[in-house]
PDB file of C-alpha atoms and ligand atoms in Angstrom:
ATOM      1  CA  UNK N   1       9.432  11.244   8.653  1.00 65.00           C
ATOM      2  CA  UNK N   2      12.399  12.412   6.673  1.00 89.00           C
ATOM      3  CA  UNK N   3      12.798  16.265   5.768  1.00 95.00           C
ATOM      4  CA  UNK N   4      12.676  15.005   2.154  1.00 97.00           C
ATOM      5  CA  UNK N   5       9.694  13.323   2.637  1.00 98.00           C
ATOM      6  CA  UNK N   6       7.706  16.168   4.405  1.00 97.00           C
ATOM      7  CA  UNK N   7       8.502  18.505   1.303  1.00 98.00           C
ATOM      8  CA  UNK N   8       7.423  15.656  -1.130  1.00 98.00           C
ATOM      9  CA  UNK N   9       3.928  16.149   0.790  1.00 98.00           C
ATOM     10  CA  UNK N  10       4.030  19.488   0.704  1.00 98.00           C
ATOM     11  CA  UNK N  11       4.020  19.948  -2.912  1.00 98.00           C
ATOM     12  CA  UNK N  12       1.720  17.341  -3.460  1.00 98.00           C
ATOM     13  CA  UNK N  13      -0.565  18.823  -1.247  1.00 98.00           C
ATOM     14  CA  UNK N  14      -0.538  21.681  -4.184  1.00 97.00           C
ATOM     15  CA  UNK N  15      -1.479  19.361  -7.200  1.00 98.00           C
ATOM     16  CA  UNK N  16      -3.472  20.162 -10.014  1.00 97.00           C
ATOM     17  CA  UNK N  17      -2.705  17.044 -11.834  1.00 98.00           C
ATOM     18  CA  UNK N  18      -6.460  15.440 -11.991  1.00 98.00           C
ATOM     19  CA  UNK N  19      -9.793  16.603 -10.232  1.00 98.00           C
ATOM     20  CA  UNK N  20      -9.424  14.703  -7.658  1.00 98.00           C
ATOM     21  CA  UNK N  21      -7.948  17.754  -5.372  1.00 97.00           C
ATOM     22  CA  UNK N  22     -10.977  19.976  -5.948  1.00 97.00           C
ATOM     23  CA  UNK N  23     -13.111  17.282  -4.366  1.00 97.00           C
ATOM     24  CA  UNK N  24     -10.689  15.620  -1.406  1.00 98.00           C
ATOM     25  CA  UNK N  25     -11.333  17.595   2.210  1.00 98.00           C
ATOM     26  CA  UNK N  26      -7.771  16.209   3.191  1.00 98.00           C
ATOM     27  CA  UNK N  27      -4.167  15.158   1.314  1.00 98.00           C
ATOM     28  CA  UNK N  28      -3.465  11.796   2.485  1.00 98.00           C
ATOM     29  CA  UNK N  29       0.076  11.177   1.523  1.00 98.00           C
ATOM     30  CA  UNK N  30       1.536   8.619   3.573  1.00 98.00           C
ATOM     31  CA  UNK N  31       2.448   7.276   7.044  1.00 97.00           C
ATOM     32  CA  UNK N  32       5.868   5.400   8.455  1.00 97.00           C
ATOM     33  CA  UNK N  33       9.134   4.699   8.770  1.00 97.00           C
ATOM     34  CA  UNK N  34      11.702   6.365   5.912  1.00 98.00           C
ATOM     35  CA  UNK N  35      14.072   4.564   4.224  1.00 97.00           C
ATOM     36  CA  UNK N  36      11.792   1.058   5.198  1.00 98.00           C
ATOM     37  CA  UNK N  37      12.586  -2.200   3.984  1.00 98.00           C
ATOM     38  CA  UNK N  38       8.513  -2.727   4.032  1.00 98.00           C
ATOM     39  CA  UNK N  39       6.095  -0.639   1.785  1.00 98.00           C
ATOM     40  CA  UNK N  40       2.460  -1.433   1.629  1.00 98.00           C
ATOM     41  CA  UNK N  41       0.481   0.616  -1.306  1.00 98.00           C
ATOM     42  CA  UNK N  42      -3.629   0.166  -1.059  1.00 98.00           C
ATOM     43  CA  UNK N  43      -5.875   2.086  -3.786  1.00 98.00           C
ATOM     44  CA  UNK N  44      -6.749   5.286  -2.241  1.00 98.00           C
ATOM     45  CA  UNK N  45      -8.274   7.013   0.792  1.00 98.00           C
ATOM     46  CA  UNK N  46     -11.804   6.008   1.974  1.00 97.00           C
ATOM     47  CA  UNK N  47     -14.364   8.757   4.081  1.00 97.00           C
ATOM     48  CA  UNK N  48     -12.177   8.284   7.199  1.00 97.00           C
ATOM     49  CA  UNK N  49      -8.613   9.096   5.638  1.00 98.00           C
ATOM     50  CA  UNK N  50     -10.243  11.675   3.973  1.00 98.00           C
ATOM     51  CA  UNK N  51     -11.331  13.144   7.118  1.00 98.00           C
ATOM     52  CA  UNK N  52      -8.277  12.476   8.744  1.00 98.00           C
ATOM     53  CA  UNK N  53      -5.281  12.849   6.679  1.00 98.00           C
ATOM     54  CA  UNK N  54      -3.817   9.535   7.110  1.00 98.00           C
ATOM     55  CA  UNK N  55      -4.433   6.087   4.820  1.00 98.00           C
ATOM     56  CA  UNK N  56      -5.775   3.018   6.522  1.00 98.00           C
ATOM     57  CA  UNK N  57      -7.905   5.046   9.740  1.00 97.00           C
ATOM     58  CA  UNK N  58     -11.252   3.200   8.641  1.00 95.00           C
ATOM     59  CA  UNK N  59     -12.128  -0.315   9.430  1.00 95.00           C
ATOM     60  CA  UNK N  60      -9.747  -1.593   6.377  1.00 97.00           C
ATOM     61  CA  UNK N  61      -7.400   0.151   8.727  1.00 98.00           C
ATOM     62  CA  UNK N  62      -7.965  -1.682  11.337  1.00 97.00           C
ATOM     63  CA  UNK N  63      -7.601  -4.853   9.835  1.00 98.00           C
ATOM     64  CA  UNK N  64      -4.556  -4.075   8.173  1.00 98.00           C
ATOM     65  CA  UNK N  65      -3.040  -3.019  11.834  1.00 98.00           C
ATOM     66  CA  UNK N  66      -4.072  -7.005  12.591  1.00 98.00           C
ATOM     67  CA  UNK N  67      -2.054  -7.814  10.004  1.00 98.00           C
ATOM     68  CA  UNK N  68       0.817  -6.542  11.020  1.00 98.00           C
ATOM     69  CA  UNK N  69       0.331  -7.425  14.261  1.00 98.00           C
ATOM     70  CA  UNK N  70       0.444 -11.225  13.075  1.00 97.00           C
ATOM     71  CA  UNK N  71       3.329 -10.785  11.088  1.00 97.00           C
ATOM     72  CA  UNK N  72       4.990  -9.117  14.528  1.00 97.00           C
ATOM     73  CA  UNK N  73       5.082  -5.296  12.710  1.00 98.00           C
ATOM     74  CA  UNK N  74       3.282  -2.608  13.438  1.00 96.00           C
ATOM     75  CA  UNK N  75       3.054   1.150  11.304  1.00 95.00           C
ATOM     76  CA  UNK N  76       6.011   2.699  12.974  1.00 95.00           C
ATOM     77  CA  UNK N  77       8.263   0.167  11.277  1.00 97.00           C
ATOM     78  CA  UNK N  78       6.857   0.127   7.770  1.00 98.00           C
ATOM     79  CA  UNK N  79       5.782   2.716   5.125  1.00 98.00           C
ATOM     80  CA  UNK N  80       2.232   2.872   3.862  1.00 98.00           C
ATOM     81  CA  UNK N  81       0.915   4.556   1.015  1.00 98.00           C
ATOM     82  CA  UNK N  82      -1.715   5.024  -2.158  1.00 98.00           C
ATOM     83  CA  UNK N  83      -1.647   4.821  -5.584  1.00 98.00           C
ATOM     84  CA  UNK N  84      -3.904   7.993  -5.207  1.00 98.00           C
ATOM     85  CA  UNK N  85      -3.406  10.625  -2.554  1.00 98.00           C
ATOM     86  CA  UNK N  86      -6.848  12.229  -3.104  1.00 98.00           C
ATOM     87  CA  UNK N  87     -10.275   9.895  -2.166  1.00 98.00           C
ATOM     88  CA  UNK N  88     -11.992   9.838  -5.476  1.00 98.00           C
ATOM     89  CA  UNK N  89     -15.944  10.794  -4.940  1.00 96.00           C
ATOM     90  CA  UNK N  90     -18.370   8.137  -2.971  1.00 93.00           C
ATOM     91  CA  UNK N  91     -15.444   5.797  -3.267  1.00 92.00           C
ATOM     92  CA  UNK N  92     -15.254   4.825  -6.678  1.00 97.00           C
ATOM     93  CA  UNK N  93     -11.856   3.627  -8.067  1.00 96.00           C
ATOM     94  CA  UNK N  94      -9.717   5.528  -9.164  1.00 98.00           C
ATOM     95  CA  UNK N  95      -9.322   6.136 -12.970  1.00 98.00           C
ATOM     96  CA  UNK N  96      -6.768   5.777 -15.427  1.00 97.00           C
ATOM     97  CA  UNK N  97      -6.096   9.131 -15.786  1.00 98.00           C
ATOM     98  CA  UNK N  98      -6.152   9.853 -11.983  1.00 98.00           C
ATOM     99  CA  UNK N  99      -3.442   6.928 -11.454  1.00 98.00           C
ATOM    100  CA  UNK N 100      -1.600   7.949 -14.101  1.00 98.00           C
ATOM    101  CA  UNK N 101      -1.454  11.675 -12.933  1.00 98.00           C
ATOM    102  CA  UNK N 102      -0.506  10.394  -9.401  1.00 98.00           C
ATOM    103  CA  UNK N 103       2.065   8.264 -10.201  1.00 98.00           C
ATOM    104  CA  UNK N 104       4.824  10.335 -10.020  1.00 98.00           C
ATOM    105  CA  UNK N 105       4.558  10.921  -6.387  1.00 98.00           C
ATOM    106  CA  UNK N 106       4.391   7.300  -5.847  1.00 98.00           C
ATOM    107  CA  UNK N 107       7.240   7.230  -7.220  1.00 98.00           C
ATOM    108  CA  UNK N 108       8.584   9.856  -5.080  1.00 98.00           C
ATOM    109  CA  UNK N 109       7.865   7.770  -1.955  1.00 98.00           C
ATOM    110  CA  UNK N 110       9.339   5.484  -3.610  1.00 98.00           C
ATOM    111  CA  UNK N 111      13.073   6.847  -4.362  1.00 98.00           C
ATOM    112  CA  UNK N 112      12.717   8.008  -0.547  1.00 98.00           C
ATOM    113  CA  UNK N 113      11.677   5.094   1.420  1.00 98.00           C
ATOM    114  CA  UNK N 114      13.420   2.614  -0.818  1.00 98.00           C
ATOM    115  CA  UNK N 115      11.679  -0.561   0.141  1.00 98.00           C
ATOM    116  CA  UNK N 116      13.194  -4.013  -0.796  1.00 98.00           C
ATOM    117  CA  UNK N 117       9.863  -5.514  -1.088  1.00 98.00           C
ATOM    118  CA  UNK N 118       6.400  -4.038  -1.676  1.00 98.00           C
ATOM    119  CA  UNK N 119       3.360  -5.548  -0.599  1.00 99.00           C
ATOM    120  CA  UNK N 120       0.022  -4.134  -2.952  1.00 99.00           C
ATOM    121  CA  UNK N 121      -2.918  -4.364  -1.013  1.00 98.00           C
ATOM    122  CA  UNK N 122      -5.941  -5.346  -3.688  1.00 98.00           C
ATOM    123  CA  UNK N 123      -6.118  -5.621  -7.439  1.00 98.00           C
ATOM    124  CA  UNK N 124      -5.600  -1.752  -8.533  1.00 98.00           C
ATOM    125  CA  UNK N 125      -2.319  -1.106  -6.585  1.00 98.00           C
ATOM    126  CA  UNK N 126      -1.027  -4.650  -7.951  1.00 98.00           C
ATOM    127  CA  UNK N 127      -1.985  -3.615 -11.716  1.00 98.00           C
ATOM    128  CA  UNK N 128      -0.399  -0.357 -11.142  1.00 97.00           C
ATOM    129  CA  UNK N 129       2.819  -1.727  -9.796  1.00 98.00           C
ATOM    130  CA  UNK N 130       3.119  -5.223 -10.843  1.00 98.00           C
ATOM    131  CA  UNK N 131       1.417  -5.700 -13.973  1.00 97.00           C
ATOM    132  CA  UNK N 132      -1.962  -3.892 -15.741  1.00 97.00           C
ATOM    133  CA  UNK N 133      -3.585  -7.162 -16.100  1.00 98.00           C
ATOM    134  CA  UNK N 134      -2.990  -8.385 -12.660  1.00 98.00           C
ATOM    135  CA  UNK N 135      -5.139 -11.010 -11.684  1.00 98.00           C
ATOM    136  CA  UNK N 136      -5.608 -10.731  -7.377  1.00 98.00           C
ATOM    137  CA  UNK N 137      -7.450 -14.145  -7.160  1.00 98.00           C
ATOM    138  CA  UNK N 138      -4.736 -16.154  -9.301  1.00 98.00           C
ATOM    139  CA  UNK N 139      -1.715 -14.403  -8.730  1.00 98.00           C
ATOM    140  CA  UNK N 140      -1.543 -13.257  -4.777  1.00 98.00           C
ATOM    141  CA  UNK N 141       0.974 -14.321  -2.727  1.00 98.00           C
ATOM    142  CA  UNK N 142       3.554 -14.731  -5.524  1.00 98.00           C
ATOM    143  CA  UNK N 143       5.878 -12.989  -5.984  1.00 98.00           C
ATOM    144  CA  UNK N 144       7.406 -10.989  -8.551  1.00 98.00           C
ATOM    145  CA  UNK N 145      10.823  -8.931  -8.677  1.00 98.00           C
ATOM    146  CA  UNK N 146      11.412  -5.532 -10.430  1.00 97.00           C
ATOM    147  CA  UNK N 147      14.824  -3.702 -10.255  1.00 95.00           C
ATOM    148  CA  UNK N 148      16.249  -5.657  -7.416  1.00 97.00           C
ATOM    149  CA  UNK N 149      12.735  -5.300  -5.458  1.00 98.00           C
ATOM    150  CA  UNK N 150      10.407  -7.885  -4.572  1.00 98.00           C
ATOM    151  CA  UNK N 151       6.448  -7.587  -4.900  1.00 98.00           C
ATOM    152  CA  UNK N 152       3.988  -9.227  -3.656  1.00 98.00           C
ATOM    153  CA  UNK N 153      -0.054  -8.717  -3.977  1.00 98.00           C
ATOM    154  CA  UNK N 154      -2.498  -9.400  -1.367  1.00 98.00           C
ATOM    155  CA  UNK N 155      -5.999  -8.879  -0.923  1.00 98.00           C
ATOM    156  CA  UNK N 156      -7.492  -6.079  -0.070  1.00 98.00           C
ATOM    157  CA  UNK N 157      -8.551  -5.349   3.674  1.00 98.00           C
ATOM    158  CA  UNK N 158     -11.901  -4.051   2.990  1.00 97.00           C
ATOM    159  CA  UNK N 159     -12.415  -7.305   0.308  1.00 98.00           C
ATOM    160  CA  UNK N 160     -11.404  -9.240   3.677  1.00 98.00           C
ATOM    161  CA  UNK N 161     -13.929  -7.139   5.478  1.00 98.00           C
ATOM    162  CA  UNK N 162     -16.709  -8.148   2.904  1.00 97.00           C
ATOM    163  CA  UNK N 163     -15.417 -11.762   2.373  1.00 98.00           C
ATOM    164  CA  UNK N 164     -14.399 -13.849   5.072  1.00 97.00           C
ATOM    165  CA  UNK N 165     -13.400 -17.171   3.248  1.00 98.00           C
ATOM    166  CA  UNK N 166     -10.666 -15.306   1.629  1.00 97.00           C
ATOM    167  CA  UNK N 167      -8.953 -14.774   5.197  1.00 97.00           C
ATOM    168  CA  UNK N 168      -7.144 -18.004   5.362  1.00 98.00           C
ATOM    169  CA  UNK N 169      -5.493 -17.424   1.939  1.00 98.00           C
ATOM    170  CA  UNK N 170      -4.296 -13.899   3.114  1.00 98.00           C
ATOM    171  CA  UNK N 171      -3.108 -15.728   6.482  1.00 98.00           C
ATOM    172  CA  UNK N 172      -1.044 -17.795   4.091  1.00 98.00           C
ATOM    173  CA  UNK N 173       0.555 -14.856   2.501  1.00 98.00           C
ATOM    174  CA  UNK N 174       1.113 -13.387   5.158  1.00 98.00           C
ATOM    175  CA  UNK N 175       3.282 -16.033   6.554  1.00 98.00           C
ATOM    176  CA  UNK N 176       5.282 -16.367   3.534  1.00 98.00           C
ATOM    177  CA  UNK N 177       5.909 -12.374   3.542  1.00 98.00           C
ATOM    178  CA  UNK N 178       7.076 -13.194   7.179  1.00 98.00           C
ATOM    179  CA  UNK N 179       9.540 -15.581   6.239  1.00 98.00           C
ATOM    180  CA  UNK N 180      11.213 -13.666   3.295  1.00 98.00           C
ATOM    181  CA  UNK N 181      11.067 -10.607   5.959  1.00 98.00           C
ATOM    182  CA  UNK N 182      13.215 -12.831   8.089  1.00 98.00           C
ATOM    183  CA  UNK N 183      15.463 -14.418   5.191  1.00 97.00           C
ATOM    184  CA  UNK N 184      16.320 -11.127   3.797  1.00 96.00           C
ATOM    185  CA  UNK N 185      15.835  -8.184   5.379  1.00 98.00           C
ATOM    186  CA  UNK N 186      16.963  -6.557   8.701  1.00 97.00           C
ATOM    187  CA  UNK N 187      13.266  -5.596   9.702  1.00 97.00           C
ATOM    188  CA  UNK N 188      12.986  -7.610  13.082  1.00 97.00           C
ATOM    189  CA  UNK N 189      16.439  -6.324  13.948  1.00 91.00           C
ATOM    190  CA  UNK N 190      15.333  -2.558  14.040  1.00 70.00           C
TER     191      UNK N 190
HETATM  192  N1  URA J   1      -8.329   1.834   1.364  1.00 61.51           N
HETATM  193  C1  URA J   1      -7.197   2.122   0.704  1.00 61.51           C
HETATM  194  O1  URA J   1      -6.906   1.551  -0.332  1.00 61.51           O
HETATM  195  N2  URA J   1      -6.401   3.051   1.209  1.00 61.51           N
HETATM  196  C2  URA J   1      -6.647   3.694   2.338  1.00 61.51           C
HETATM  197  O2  URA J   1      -5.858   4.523   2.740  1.00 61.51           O
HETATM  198  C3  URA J   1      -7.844   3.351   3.017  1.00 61.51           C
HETATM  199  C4  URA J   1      -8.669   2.432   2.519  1.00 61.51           C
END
């Protein structure tokens, strides 16, 4: 991880923005390669990254390793973060005024890691980041450009984890994210 990076985490680590701090047992920043073509941004740490200090260590985790694995990736080669850095109580989703207080180290990441395209994993990181009235069961696997970078939304790993017949729609994303990886960006090269 870049020097820049580890001192972004460092005084994030000391926010006071929201609540959310008081409450967290662990910052959980983010995890990859900086500057990365590829950044993934899910909703915010569950009891595992809590408890570890790292986003997607749970089951959703897991499954999200899978799917890089099937779009020939793994985390070394890509940048994953949160729209919050701090797991909101019993899981609940975040609120506005958490996101909103969080933003600006997303947007940190963001400046450092400068991704060409983003991938939002579920409905909160796609409302934050593509549009607030995102609609995840119309409007994944489009995509949609802002400032020269290219979003897409995909389903969540722990809705895939819940709902099974929405697997072959994600496998369908992720081939198209796959081929635009391939058309335009030096990812596979690396
Ligand atoms: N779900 C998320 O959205 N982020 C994580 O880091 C883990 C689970």
């Amino acid at each position: 991880m870049s020097e820049e990076m580890k001192r972004l985490e460092s005084e994030c680590a000391a926010c006071s923005r929201c609540a959310l701090g008081t409450t967290r047992t662990n910052l959980v920043f983010g995890v990859g390669k900086v500057p990365s073509e590829l950044m993934f941004v899910g909703e915010g740490p569950g009891e595992q990254e809590d408890l570890q200090g790292e986003p997607f260590v749970g089951p959703a985790g897991k499954l999200l390793d899978d799917m890089l694995e099937m779009i020939g990736l793994d985390r070394s080669r890509v940048y994953i973060g949160n729209t919050v850095k701090c797991r909101p109580p019993m899981n609940r989703d975040p609120e506005d005024g958490e996101l909103r207080a969080c933003r600006p180290w997303l947007d940190g990441q963001f400046a450092l890691v400068r991704p060409k395209i983003v991938v939002c994993l579920g409905r909160i990181a796609a409302s934050q980041l593509i549009r607030p009235d995102f609609r995840i069961t119309r409007e994944h696997g489009q995509w949609f450009e802002k400032n020269g970078v290219r979003y897409m939304a995909i389903y969540h790993p722990s809705a895939l984890l819940r709902d099974l017949s929405k697997r072959p729609e994600t496998f369908e994303d992720l081939r198209e994210l796959r081929a635009v990886l391939r058309r335009e960006t030096q990812i596979y090269q690396s």
